[in-house]
Amino acid sequence: MSVAERIRADFPILNQTVNGRPLVYLDNAATTQKPRQVIEAVARYYETSNANVHRAIHTLGERATEQYEGARERVARFVGARDAREVVFTRNATEALNLVAYAWGLRRLGPGDEIVTTLMEHHSNFVPWQQVAEARGARLRVAAPEPDGTLDLERLAGLFTERTRLVAVTHASNVLGTINPVDEIARRAHEAGALVVVDGAQSAPHMPVDVAALGCDFFAFSGHKMLGPTGIGVLWGRRELLEAMEPFLYGGDMIAGVRLEGADWNEVPYKFEAGTPNIAGAIGLAAAIDYLEAVGMENVHAHEQRLTAYARRWLEEVGGIEIYGPRGERSGLLSFNLAGIHPHDVATVLNEEGVAIRAGHHCAQPLMDWLEVPATNRASFYIYNTEADVDRLAAALVKTKEFFGNVVR
Amino acid sequence: MSLDELYQEVIMDHYARPRNKGRLEHPDIDRELANPVCGDVIRVQVALDGGRVGDVRFSGKGCSISQASASMMTELIKGRTLDEARGLIERFLAMMKGEPGDYGALRDLQALQGVSRYPVRIKCATLAWHVLEGGLPAAAADAAAADAGGAAAADAVPVEGGGAAAAADADGAAAADANGATAPGKRKIHGSPER
Ligand SMILES: Cc1ncc(COP(=O)(O)O)c(C=O)c1O
């Protein structure tokens, strides 16, 4: 068995037909499939250790707590955090970014302050800042990419002023595939006295990430996009910042003591984890990280680079296809449009062929407006995809062109 | 279901050669909505003529299903009374919900029946109808108010640096939210030639 075949064998869901054809799953930027190892880790937790964490004085409670906190340490090592207390479990990247917006943005920003972000953000790293700016009378400044889909560091840094308090930027674009130079952006932002929040939803699953090397202040990502369960996400934040922040949600577990007159907060990260957390989700995420690190994040990245380059050659060969985003180093996805054929129609034909891609605005409408398209197709790859999958994609695109060929305007 | 059943000839024909596509100079009803799934925007304009749909146009980009549905809708409602138009909207939406019944009144639009089996595509087919539906009662109540059509005055956030950046702009009538479709508010309809 080749490496790819061995990996595919771990993903039961891939072994099925859709509309009579073997499934080709190319919607990994939306969510990834789960290997048996993750599914079993979640099942094993429920079968052997399920209890509430942090409070119970009984064996199951201790076991559950140990596994949940073990998952936190696993995540901390995965992103290069110096301290597991810097890892806050959330529902997803969106909640992690909102946590920063509520617990830091709404409380620390005032009239005239400035937030700098980019036009290639997913709505979840754009709308929270738009809302915070509106609520606090702050100013949102938006940097557009260069025509090739990259960010120009000087142009971005040119927006930094002494009023800039926060820079919110995505590490990897979910539409363009651009990988942004977060380390340099962070250095420039810090020189300007601003904090840096990074949306890592499309980077942490696909390449080695080290928050210390990136030099950012907050880093958010989702477990479900990296082989883990849905409903578990992570906010990594610098400890001194997290400690100085007020809670985001109030209730159980986040409290040190409650009196009639008031309450004191638990220490970080518990201060930010009100209520019973997604224990099984965190344990599943740790199993996903084990799986990814056994493959090796460098290998994951290299595999996707190869597949993306291969797919680009195929799409160019098919012809009549516009591909968006930079040519060089990029994350493992391709957004494209077939001349005269709406992405919805493309995705419907592809689905008939058993090929799952995404068609839509990918929660990046400001970027769609900039590209001057209502929507795009997006094929996104992961460790279990092969060149044979790309061949099937290309064949289905040829079929789409034939089918709509007579009506293309 | 095969692709040929979904994309029937009449659908492809309306997609390739949309009827009543364009703009009216003095519409009594002028409204647009976005499909929240894909961001497609459809605008429908109606000029009334003694309680009837005198003239009607649609504009905006979309997939074959949304464009064909809008095109066939404009043909079907032209010349109808507003009550008849409401009845046809009701029939069409029922067909899209997969409700059994006689849809003869919808004529060519019956070709879209198969879409009801593609849950994500239903919103494509119903978009133009929801735009029209939301426009009609206001028109009946007060035609003058309908064409006042105040645009949502949104402060455009300037986009800085980079290539030819399109700032969000406030364009188009502010539409009330209806039936799961979102009012575009600050969205812009691109006036450039459609591809
Ligand atoms: C770049 C980026 N940021 C944020 C998100 C939001 O992720 P989630 O929906 O898991 O919160 C996504 C997922 O679509 C994404 O691609």
Coordinates of C-alpha atoms and ligand atoms in Angstrom, one line a residue:
Chain A
M1 CA 0.0 0.0 0.0
S2 CA 1.2 3.5 -0.8
V3 CA 1.2 6.2 1.9
A4 CA -2.0 7.7 0.4
E5 CA -3.7 4.3 0.4
R6 CA -2.8 3.7 4.0
I7 CA -4.1 7.1 5.0
R8 CA -7.3 6.7 3.0
A9 CA -8.0 3.3 4.7
D10 CA -8.2 5.2 8.0
F11 CA -11.2 7.3 6.8
P12 CA -14.3 5.1 6.6
I13 CA -16.5 7.8 5.1
L14 CA -14.3 8.0 1.9
N15 CA -15.3 4.5 1.1
Q16 CA -18.7 5.1 -0.5
T17 CA -20.3 6.0 -3.8
V18 CA -22.2 9.2 -4.5
N19 CA -24.6 9.1 -7.4
G20 CA -23.1 5.8 -8.4
R21 CA -19.5 7.1 -8.5
P22 CA -16.8 6.6 -5.8
L23 CA -16.8 9.8 -3.7
V24 CA -14.1 12.4 -4.3
Y25 CA -14.2 14.8 -1.4
L26 CA -12.7 18.1 -2.2
D27 CA -14.4 20.4 0.3
N28 CA -11.8 20.2 3.0
A29 CA -11.5 23.9 3.6
A30 CA -15.1 23.8 4.8
T31 CA -14.6 20.7 7.0
T32 CA -12.4 17.6 6.9
Q33 CA -13.3 14.0 7.3
K34 CA -12.4 12.1 10.5
P35 CA -10.0 9.1 10.7
R36 CA -11.0 6.1 12.7
Q37 CA -8.5 7.0 15.3
V38 CA -10.4 10.2 16.1
I39 CA -13.8 8.6 16.0
E40 CA -12.6 5.8 18.3
A41 CA -11.0 8.3 20.8
V42 CA -14.3 10.0 21.2
A43 CA -16.2 6.8 21.5
R44 CA -13.6 5.4 24.0
Y45 CA -14.0 8.5 26.2
Y46 CA -17.8 8.1 26.3
E47 CA -17.5 4.4 26.9
T48 CA -14.8 4.5 29.7
S49 CA -14.4 8.0 31.1
N50 CA -17.4 10.3 30.7
A51 CA -18.0 12.6 33.6
N52 CA -18.0 16.4 34.1
V53 CA -14.6 18.0 34.5
H54 CA -12.9 20.0 37.3
R55 CA -15.5 19.4 40.0
A56 CA -16.2 15.7 40.6
I57 CA -14.4 13.9 43.4
H58 CA -14.7 10.5 41.9
T59 CA -12.6 8.3 39.6
L60 CA -14.5 9.1 36.3
G61 CA -14.4 12.8 37.0
E62 CA -10.6 12.6 37.6
R63 CA -10.2 10.6 34.4
A64 CA -12.2 13.0 32.3
T65 CA -10.4 16.0 33.8
E66 CA -7.0 14.4 33.1
Q67 CA -7.9 13.7 29.5
Y68 CA -9.4 17.1 28.9
E69 CA -6.4 18.9 30.4
G70 CA -4.1 16.4 28.5
A71 CA -5.8 17.6 25.3
R72 CA -5.0 21.2 26.2
E73 CA -1.4 20.3 26.6
R74 CA -1.4 18.5 23.3
V75 CA -2.8 21.6 21.6
A76 CA -0.3 23.8 23.3
R77 CA 2.6 21.7 22.0
F78 CA 1.1 21.6 18.6
V79 CA 1.1 25.4 18.2
G80 CA 4.3 26.0 20.1
A81 CA 2.6 27.7 23.2
R82 CA 5.0 27.9 26.1
D83 CA 2.2 27.3 28.6
A84 CA -1.0 25.2 28.3
R85 CA -2.8 27.9 30.2
E86 CA -2.6 30.0 27.1
V87 CA -5.0 27.6 25.3
V88 CA -8.7 28.4 25.6
F89 CA -11.1 25.8 24.2
T90 CA -14.0 27.4 22.3
R91 CA -16.6 26.0 19.9
N92 CA -14.7 27.0 16.8
A93 CA -12.5 29.6 15.2
T94 CA -15.4 32.0 15.0
E95 CA -16.1 31.9 18.7
A96 CA -12.4 32.2 19.4
L97 CA -12.2 35.4 17.4
N98 CA -15.4 36.7 19.0
L99 CA -13.9 36.1 22.4
V100 CA -11.1 38.5 21.5
A101 CA -13.7 41.0 20.1
Y102 CA -15.9 40.9 23.2
A103 CA -13.3 40.4 26.0
W104 CA -10.7 42.7 24.5
G105 CA -12.1 44.8 21.7
L106 CA -15.3 46.0 23.2
R107 CA -13.6 46.8 26.5
R108 CA -10.3 48.3 25.4
L109 CA -11.1 50.3 22.2
G110 CA -12.5 53.8 22.2
P111 CA -13.5 56.5 19.8
G112 CA -10.8 57.2 17.3
D113 CA -8.9 54.0 17.8
E114 CA -8.1 52.0 14.7
I115 CA -8.4 48.4 13.7
V116 CA -6.6 47.3 10.6
T117 CA -7.8 44.2 8.7
T118 CA -7.7 42.9 5.2
L119 CA -10.1 42.4 2.4
M120 CA -9.4 38.7 2.3
E121 CA -10.8 37.9 5.7
H122 CA -13.4 35.3 6.3
H123 CA -16.5 37.0 7.7
S124 CA -15.6 35.6 11.1
N125 CA -12.5 37.8 11.3
F126 CA -14.2 40.8 9.7
V127 CA -17.7 41.2 11.0
P128 CA -16.6 41.1 14.7
W129 CA -14.2 44.0 14.1
Q130 CA -16.8 45.9 12.1
Q131 CA -19.2 45.5 15.0
V132 CA -16.6 46.4 17.6
A133 CA -15.6 49.5 15.6
E134 CA -19.2 50.6 15.3
A135 CA -20.0 50.0 19.0
R136 CA -16.9 51.8 20.2
G137 CA -16.6 54.6 17.6
A138 CA -13.4 53.1 16.4
R139 CA -12.3 53.1 12.8
L140 CA -11.9 50.0 10.7
R141 CA -9.3 50.2 8.0
V142 CA -9.2 47.5 5.3
A143 CA -6.2 46.6 3.2
A144 CA -6.9 45.3 -0.2
P145 CA -4.6 42.6 -1.7
E146 CA -2.4 43.1 -4.7
P147 CA -3.8 42.1 -8.1
D148 CA -2.1 38.7 -7.7
G149 CA -3.9 38.0 -4.4
T150 CA -0.9 38.6 -2.1
L151 CA -0.7 41.2 0.6
D152 CA 1.9 43.8 0.2
L153 CA 3.6 44.3 3.6
E154 CA 4.5 47.9 3.1
R155 CA 1.1 48.8 1.9
L156 CA -0.5 47.1 4.9
A157 CA 2.0 48.7 7.3
G158 CA 1.3 52.0 5.6
L159 CA -2.1 51.9 7.3
F160 CA -0.6 51.6 10.8
T161 CA -0.8 54.9 12.8
E162 CA -0.3 55.8 16.4
R163 CA -4.1 55.1 16.8
T164 CA -3.8 51.5 15.5
R165 CA -4.6 49.2 18.4
L166 CA -5.3 45.9 16.7
V167 CA -4.4 44.2 13.5
A168 CA -6.7 41.3 12.5
V169 CA -5.3 39.2 9.7
T170 CA -5.8 35.7 8.3
H171 CA -2.8 33.4 8.2
A172 CA -4.1 31.6 5.1
S173 CA -6.9 32.8 2.9
N174 CA -9.8 30.3 2.5
V175 CA -10.5 31.6 -1.1
L176 CA -7.2 32.8 -2.6
G177 CA -4.9 30.3 -0.8
T178 CA -2.6 33.2 0.0
I179 CA -0.3 32.5 3.0
N180 CA 0.3 35.8 4.6
P181 CA 3.7 36.8 6.2
V182 CA 2.2 36.9 9.7
D183 CA 5.6 37.1 11.4
E184 CA 6.6 40.3 9.6
I185 CA 3.1 41.7 10.0
A186 CA 3.3 41.1 13.7
R187 CA 6.7 42.7 14.0
R188 CA 5.5 45.8 12.2
A189 CA 2.2 46.0 14.1
H190 CA 4.1 45.7 17.4
E191 CA 6.4 48.5 16.4
A192 CA 3.2 50.6 15.9
G193 CA 2.0 49.5 19.3
A194 CA -0.8 47.3 18.1
L195 CA -1.8 43.8 19.0
V196 CA -2.2 41.1 16.4
V197 CA -5.0 38.5 16.2
V198 CA -4.5 35.8 13.6
D199 CA -7.2 33.7 12.0
G200 CA -5.4 30.3 11.7
A201 CA -8.5 28.3 10.6
Q202 CA -6.8 27.6 7.2
S203 CA -3.2 27.4 8.4
A204 CA -3.1 25.2 11.5
P205 CA -4.6 22.2 9.7
H206 CA -2.2 22.4 6.8
M207 CA 1.3 23.6 7.8
P208 CA 3.6 23.7 10.8
V209 CA 2.5 26.6 13.1
D210 CA 4.5 28.0 15.9
V211 CA 2.9 31.0 17.7
A212 CA 6.2 32.0 19.3
A213 CA 7.9 32.2 15.9
L214 CA 4.8 34.0 14.4
G215 CA 5.0 36.6 17.2
C216 CA 1.3 37.2 17.2
D217 CA -0.8 37.9 20.3
F218 CA -3.9 35.7 19.6
F219 CA -4.3 32.8 17.2
A220 CA -7.6 31.1 16.5
F221 CA -8.5 27.8 14.8
S222 CA -11.1 25.1 14.5
G223 CA -10.8 21.4 15.2
H224 CA -13.2 20.2 12.6
K225 CA -11.0 21.5 9.8
M226 CA -8.1 19.4 10.9
L227 CA -9.6 15.9 11.3
G228 CA -11.1 16.7 14.7
P229 CA -14.8 16.7 15.7
T230 CA -17.1 19.7 15.2
G231 CA -17.8 21.9 18.1
I232 CA -14.3 22.3 19.4
G233 CA -12.0 25.2 18.6
V234 CA -9.0 27.0 20.1
L235 CA -8.0 30.5 21.0
W236 CA -4.3 30.7 21.9
G237 CA -3.5 34.0 23.6
R238 CA -0.4 35.4 25.3
R239 CA -0.9 34.7 29.0
E240 CA -0.4 38.2 30.3
L241 CA -3.1 39.5 27.8
L242 CA -5.5 36.7 28.7
E243 CA -5.0 37.4 32.4
A244 CA -5.7 41.1 32.0
M245 CA -8.9 40.5 30.1
E246 CA -12.4 40.2 31.4
P247 CA -14.5 37.1 30.8
F248 CA -16.5 36.6 27.7
L249 CA -19.3 34.4 29.1
Y250 CA -20.4 34.2 32.7
G251 CA -21.6 31.1 34.7
G252 CA -20.2 28.0 36.1
D253 CA -16.5 26.9 36.0
M254 CA -15.2 30.3 35.2
I255 CA -15.7 31.5 38.7
A256 CA -13.4 31.6 41.7
G257 CA -16.0 32.7 44.2
V258 CA -19.4 34.3 44.2
R259 CA -21.0 36.5 46.8
L260 CA -24.2 38.4 46.8
E261 CA -22.3 41.5 46.0
G262 CA -20.2 40.1 43.2
A263 CA -17.9 37.4 41.9
D264 CA -14.2 36.7 41.3
W265 CA -13.0 35.1 38.2
N266 CA -11.2 31.8 38.0
E267 CA -7.6 31.8 36.6
V268 CA -6.9 31.5 32.9
P269 CA -7.9 29.7 30.8
Y270 CA -10.9 28.6 32.9
K271 CA -12.1 32.2 33.2
F272 CA -13.0 32.0 29.5
E273 CA -14.6 28.5 29.6
A274 CA -17.9 29.1 31.2
G275 CA -20.2 26.1 31.5
T276 CA -19.5 22.4 30.8
P277 CA -17.0 22.3 27.9
N278 CA -16.9 20.0 24.9
I279 CA -14.8 17.4 26.7
A280 CA -15.1 14.7 24.0
G281 CA -14.4 17.3 21.4
A282 CA -11.1 18.3 23.0
I283 CA -10.1 14.7 23.4
G284 CA -11.0 14.0 19.7
L285 CA -8.9 17.1 18.7
A286 CA -5.9 15.7 20.6
A287 CA -6.3 12.4 18.7
A288 CA -6.5 14.4 15.4
I289 CA -3.3 16.2 16.3
D290 CA -1.6 12.9 17.1
Y291 CA -2.7 11.6 13.7
L292 CA -1.4 14.8 11.9
E293 CA 1.9 14.8 13.7
A294 CA 2.5 11.1 12.9
V295 CA 2.1 12.1 9.2
G296 CA 4.2 15.3 9.9
M297 CA 2.9 18.8 9.2
E298 CA 5.8 19.5 6.8
N299 CA 4.6 16.4 4.8
V300 CA 1.0 17.6 4.9
H301 CA 2.0 20.9 3.5
A302 CA 4.2 19.4 0.8
H303 CA 1.5 16.9 -0.2
E304 CA -1.0 19.7 -0.6
Q305 CA 1.5 21.9 -2.5
R306 CA 2.0 19.0 -5.0
L307 CA -1.7 18.3 -5.4
T308 CA -2.5 22.0 -5.9
A309 CA 0.2 22.5 -8.5
Y310 CA -1.0 19.3 -10.3
A311 CA -4.6 20.6 -10.2
R312 CA -3.6 24.0 -11.5
R313 CA -1.9 22.3 -14.5
W314 CA -5.1 20.3 -15.1
L315 CA -7.4 23.3 -14.9
E316 CA -5.2 25.2 -17.3
E317 CA -5.3 22.2 -19.6
V318 CA -9.1 22.1 -19.5
G319 CA -9.2 25.7 -20.5
G320 CA -11.7 28.5 -20.1
I321 CA -11.1 28.5 -16.3
E322 CA -10.1 31.5 -14.3
I323 CA -8.1 30.6 -11.2
Y324 CA -7.9 33.1 -8.3
G325 CA -4.9 33.7 -6.0
P326 CA -1.2 33.7 -6.1
R327 CA 0.9 31.3 -8.3
G328 CA 3.7 30.4 -5.9
E329 CA 3.6 29.1 -2.4
R330 CA 0.0 28.8 -1.3
S331 CA -2.3 26.7 0.8
G332 CA -3.9 23.6 -0.6
L333 CA -6.9 24.9 -2.3
L334 CA -7.9 26.4 -5.7
S335 CA -10.8 28.8 -6.3
F336 CA -11.9 29.2 -9.9
N337 CA -14.7 30.0 -12.3
L338 CA -15.6 28.5 -15.6
A339 CA -16.3 31.1 -18.2
G340 CA -20.1 31.7 -18.4
I341 CA -21.1 29.0 -16.0
H342 CA -22.3 29.8 -12.5
P343 CA -20.5 28.0 -9.7
H344 CA -23.9 26.5 -8.5
D345 CA -24.3 24.8 -11.8
V346 CA -20.8 23.6 -11.8
A347 CA -21.1 22.1 -8.3
T348 CA -24.4 20.4 -9.2
V349 CA -22.9 18.7 -12.3
L350 CA -19.8 17.7 -10.3
N351 CA -21.9 16.2 -7.6
E352 CA -23.7 14.1 -10.2
E353 CA -20.2 12.8 -10.9
G354 CA -19.5 12.1 -7.3
V355 CA -17.1 15.0 -6.9
A356 CA -17.8 17.3 -3.8
I357 CA -16.5 20.9 -4.1
R358 CA -17.8 24.1 -2.7
A359 CA -19.6 26.8 -4.7
G360 CA -20.5 30.1 -3.1
H361 CA -19.0 33.2 -1.6
H362 CA -17.1 31.2 1.1
C363 CA -18.1 33.7 3.8
A364 CA -15.8 36.3 2.1
Q365 CA -18.2 38.7 0.4
P366 CA -15.9 41.7 0.5
L367 CA -13.3 39.6 -1.3
M368 CA -15.9 38.4 -3.8
D369 CA -16.8 42.1 -4.5
W370 CA -13.1 42.8 -5.0
L371 CA -12.8 39.9 -7.4
E372 CA -16.0 41.2 -9.1
V373 CA -17.7 37.8 -9.0
P374 CA -20.8 36.8 -7.0
A375 CA -19.2 33.4 -6.2
T376 CA -16.5 31.0 -7.0
N377 CA -15.9 27.2 -7.1
R378 CA -13.4 25.9 -4.6
A379 CA -11.6 22.6 -4.6
S380 CA -9.6 22.1 -1.4
F381 CA -7.3 19.2 -0.6
Y382 CA -6.2 17.3 2.4
I383 CA -3.9 14.4 3.3
Y384 CA -6.2 11.7 1.9
N385 CA -6.6 13.3 -1.5
T386 CA -4.7 11.9 -4.5
E387 CA -3.8 12.8 -8.0
A388 CA -6.6 10.4 -9.0
D389 CA -9.0 12.6 -7.2
V390 CA -7.7 15.6 -9.2
D391 CA -8.1 13.6 -12.4
R392 CA -11.8 13.0 -11.5
L393 CA -12.2 16.7 -10.8
A394 CA -10.8 17.6 -14.2
A395 CA -12.9 15.0 -16.0
A396 CA -16.0 16.3 -14.3
L397 CA -15.1 19.9 -15.3
V398 CA -14.7 18.8 -18.9
K399 CA -18.2 17.3 -18.7
T400 CA -19.6 20.5 -17.1
K401 CA -18.2 22.5 -20.0
E402 CA -19.7 20.1 -22.5
F403 CA -23.1 20.2 -20.8
F404 CA -23.3 23.9 -20.6
G405 CA -21.3 24.5 -23.8
N406 CA -24.3 25.3 -25.9
V407 CA -25.6 27.9 -23.6
V408 CA -22.4 29.7 -22.6
R409 CA -22.9 33.4 -23.3
Chain B
M1 CA -32.6 12.2 -11.3
S2 CA -30.4 13.0 -14.3
L3 CA -28.8 16.3 -15.2
D4 CA -31.1 16.4 -18.3
E5 CA -34.2 16.2 -16.1
L6 CA -32.9 19.0 -13.8
Y7 CA -31.7 21.2 -16.6
Q8 CA -34.6 20.9 -19.0
E9 CA -34.5 22.5 -22.4
V10 CA -36.8 25.3 -21.5
I11 CA -34.7 26.2 -18.5
M12 CA -31.5 26.3 -20.6
D13 CA -33.3 28.3 -23.2
H14 CA -34.4 31.0 -20.7
Y15 CA -30.9 30.9 -19.2
A16 CA -29.3 31.5 -22.5
R17 CA -31.8 34.0 -23.7
P18 CA -33.4 35.6 -20.6
R19 CA -36.7 37.5 -21.3
N20 CA -37.5 40.8 -19.7
K21 CA -33.9 41.3 -18.5
G22 CA -32.9 44.9 -17.9
R23 CA -34.1 48.0 -16.1
L24 CA -37.3 50.1 -16.1
E25 CA -37.0 53.9 -16.1
H26 CA -39.9 54.5 -13.8
P27 CA -40.8 51.4 -11.8
D28 CA -43.5 51.4 -9.2
I29 CA -42.0 48.4 -7.5
D30 CA -38.2 48.1 -7.3
R31 CA -36.6 45.6 -5.0
E32 CA -33.7 43.3 -4.7
L33 CA -32.6 40.5 -2.5
A34 CA -29.5 38.4 -2.1
N35 CA -29.4 34.6 -1.9
P36 CA -27.5 34.1 1.4
V37 CA -26.1 30.8 0.2
C38 CA -24.1 32.2 -2.8
G39 CA -24.5 36.0 -2.7
D40 CA -26.4 36.2 -6.0
V41 CA -28.5 39.3 -6.1
I42 CA -31.7 39.6 -8.1
R43 CA -33.6 42.8 -8.7
V44 CA -37.1 42.9 -9.9
Q45 CA -38.9 46.0 -11.2
V46 CA -42.6 46.4 -11.9
A47 CA -44.5 49.2 -13.6
L48 CA -48.1 49.1 -12.7
D49 CA -50.9 49.7 -15.2
G50 CA -54.3 50.2 -13.7
G51 CA -53.8 47.5 -11.0
R52 CA -52.1 45.1 -13.3
V53 CA -48.4 44.3 -14.0
G54 CA -47.9 46.5 -16.9
D55 CA -44.2 45.9 -17.4
V56 CA -41.6 43.9 -15.5
R57 CA -37.9 43.5 -15.7
F58 CA -35.3 41.6 -13.7
S59 CA -31.6 42.1 -13.4
G60 CA -28.6 40.6 -11.5
K61 CA -26.3 37.7 -11.8
G62 CA -27.1 34.1 -11.0
C63 CA -27.0 30.5 -11.9
S64 CA -29.1 28.9 -14.6
I65 CA -31.8 28.0 -12.2
S66 CA -32.2 31.5 -10.7
Q67 CA -32.0 33.2 -14.0
A68 CA -34.4 30.9 -15.8
S69 CA -36.8 31.1 -12.9
A70 CA -36.7 34.9 -12.9
S71 CA -37.1 35.1 -16.7
M72 CA -40.1 32.7 -16.8
M73 CA -41.7 34.5 -13.8
T74 CA -41.6 37.9 -15.7
E75 CA -43.3 36.3 -18.7
L76 CA -45.9 34.7 -16.5
I77 CA -46.9 37.7 -14.5
K78 CA -46.9 40.3 -17.2
G79 CA -50.5 41.6 -17.7
R80 CA -51.8 39.9 -14.6
T81 CA -53.7 41.7 -11.7
L82 CA -51.8 41.9 -8.5
D83 CA -54.1 39.4 -6.9
E84 CA -53.3 36.9 -9.8
A85 CA -49.7 37.6 -9.3
R86 CA -49.9 36.8 -5.6
G87 CA -51.7 33.6 -6.4
L88 CA -49.0 32.5 -8.9
I89 CA -46.3 33.2 -6.3
E90 CA -48.2 31.0 -3.8
R91 CA -48.4 28.2 -6.4
F92 CA -44.8 28.4 -7.3
L93 CA -43.5 28.4 -3.7
A94 CA -45.8 25.4 -3.0
M95 CA -44.3 23.6 -6.0
M96 CA -40.8 24.3 -4.7
K97 CA -41.8 22.8 -1.3
G98 CA -42.6 19.6 -3.2
E99 CA -46.3 19.8 -2.3
P100 CA -48.4 17.7 -4.6
G101 CA -50.9 19.5 -6.7
D102 CA -51.8 20.9 -10.1
Y103 CA -49.3 23.4 -11.3
G104 CA -50.7 23.9 -14.8
A105 CA -51.1 27.6 -14.1
L106 CA -47.4 27.9 -13.9
R107 CA -47.0 26.8 -17.5
D108 CA -43.3 26.5 -18.5
L109 CA -42.2 27.0 -14.9
Q110 CA -43.3 23.4 -14.2
A111 CA -40.0 22.5 -15.7
L112 CA -38.5 23.7 -12.4
Q113 CA -40.4 21.1 -10.4
G114 CA -37.3 18.8 -10.3
V115 CA -35.4 21.5 -8.4
S116 CA -37.4 20.7 -5.3
R117 CA -35.3 17.6 -5.0
Y118 CA -32.1 19.6 -4.7
P119 CA -32.5 21.4 -1.3
V120 CA -29.7 23.9 -1.8
R121 CA -30.9 24.9 -5.2
I122 CA -34.5 25.7 -4.1
K123 CA -33.3 29.1 -2.9
C124 CA -31.9 29.7 -6.4
A125 CA -35.3 29.0 -8.0
T126 CA -37.3 31.0 -5.5
L127 CA -35.1 34.1 -5.2
A128 CA -36.9 36.2 -7.8
W129 CA -40.3 35.2 -6.5
H130 CA -39.4 36.3 -3.0
V131 CA -38.3 39.6 -4.3
L132 CA -41.6 40.1 -6.1
E133 CA -43.6 38.8 -3.2
G134 CA -42.1 41.3 -0.8
G135 CA -42.7 44.1 -3.3
L136 CA -46.3 43.5 -3.9
P137 CA -48.2 44.3 -0.7
A138 CA -46.3 47.6 -0.3
A139 CA -47.3 48.5 -3.8
A140 CA -50.9 47.6 -3.2
A141 CA -51.0 49.7 0.0
D142 CA -49.1 52.7 -1.3
A143 CA -47.6 52.7 -4.8
A144 CA -46.0 56.0 -4.2
A145 CA -44.1 54.8 -1.2
A146 CA -42.9 51.8 -3.1
D147 CA -40.9 53.8 -5.6
A148 CA -39.5 56.2 -3.1
G149 CA -37.2 53.3 -2.4
G150 CA -34.8 54.9 0.1
A151 CA -31.4 53.4 -0.4
A152 CA -29.7 52.2 2.8
A153 CA -27.4 55.0 3.6
A154 CA -24.4 53.1 4.7
D155 CA -21.1 54.7 5.4
A156 CA -18.7 53.0 3.0
V157 CA -15.6 51.8 4.5
P158 CA -12.8 52.8 2.3
V159 CA -10.6 50.0 1.1
E160 CA -7.0 51.0 1.2
G161 CA -3.9 50.0 -0.8
G162 CA -3.7 47.2 -3.3
G163 CA -5.2 46.9 -6.7
A164 CA -8.4 48.3 -8.0
A165 CA -10.4 48.0 -4.8
A166 CA -14.1 48.3 -4.8
A167 CA -15.4 50.0 -1.7
A168 CA -18.7 48.7 -0.5
D169 CA -21.3 51.2 -1.7
A170 CA -24.9 52.0 -0.9
D171 CA -26.8 51.2 -4.0
G172 CA -30.1 49.8 -4.8
A173 CA -33.3 50.0 -2.8
A174 CA -33.3 48.9 0.8
A175 CA -35.3 45.8 0.8
A176 CA -37.2 44.4 3.7
D177 CA -36.1 41.0 4.8
A178 CA -38.4 38.2 3.5
N179 CA -38.5 34.5 3.8
G180 CA -35.0 33.7 4.6
A181 CA -33.5 35.8 1.9
T182 CA -31.3 38.7 3.2
A183 CA -31.7 42.2 2.2
P184 CA -28.5 43.3 0.5
G185 CA -28.4 46.7 2.1
K186 CA -24.9 47.7 1.4
R187 CA -24.3 45.3 -1.5
K188 CA -23.6 46.6 -4.9
I189 CA -25.0 45.3 -8.1
H190 CA -22.2 45.3 -10.6
G191 CA -23.4 47.2 -13.6
S192 CA -20.6 45.7 -15.8
P193 CA -21.5 43.5 -18.7
E194 CA -22.6 40.1 -17.6
R195 CA -20.4 37.3 -18.5
Ligands
LIG1 C1 -10.2 31.5 7.1 C2 -11.3 31.0 7.9 N1 -11.6 31.6 9.1 C3 -12.6 31.3 9.9 C4 -13.4 30.2 9.6 C5 -14.5 29.9 10.5 O1 -14.4 28.6 11.0 P1 -15.6 28.0 11.9 O2 -16.8 28.0 11.1 O3 -15.1 26.6 12.2 O4 -15.7 28.9 13.1 C6 -13.2 29.5 8.4 C7 -14.1 28.4 8.0 O5 -14.9 28.4 7.1 C8 -12.2 30.0 7.5 O6 -11.9 29.3 6.4

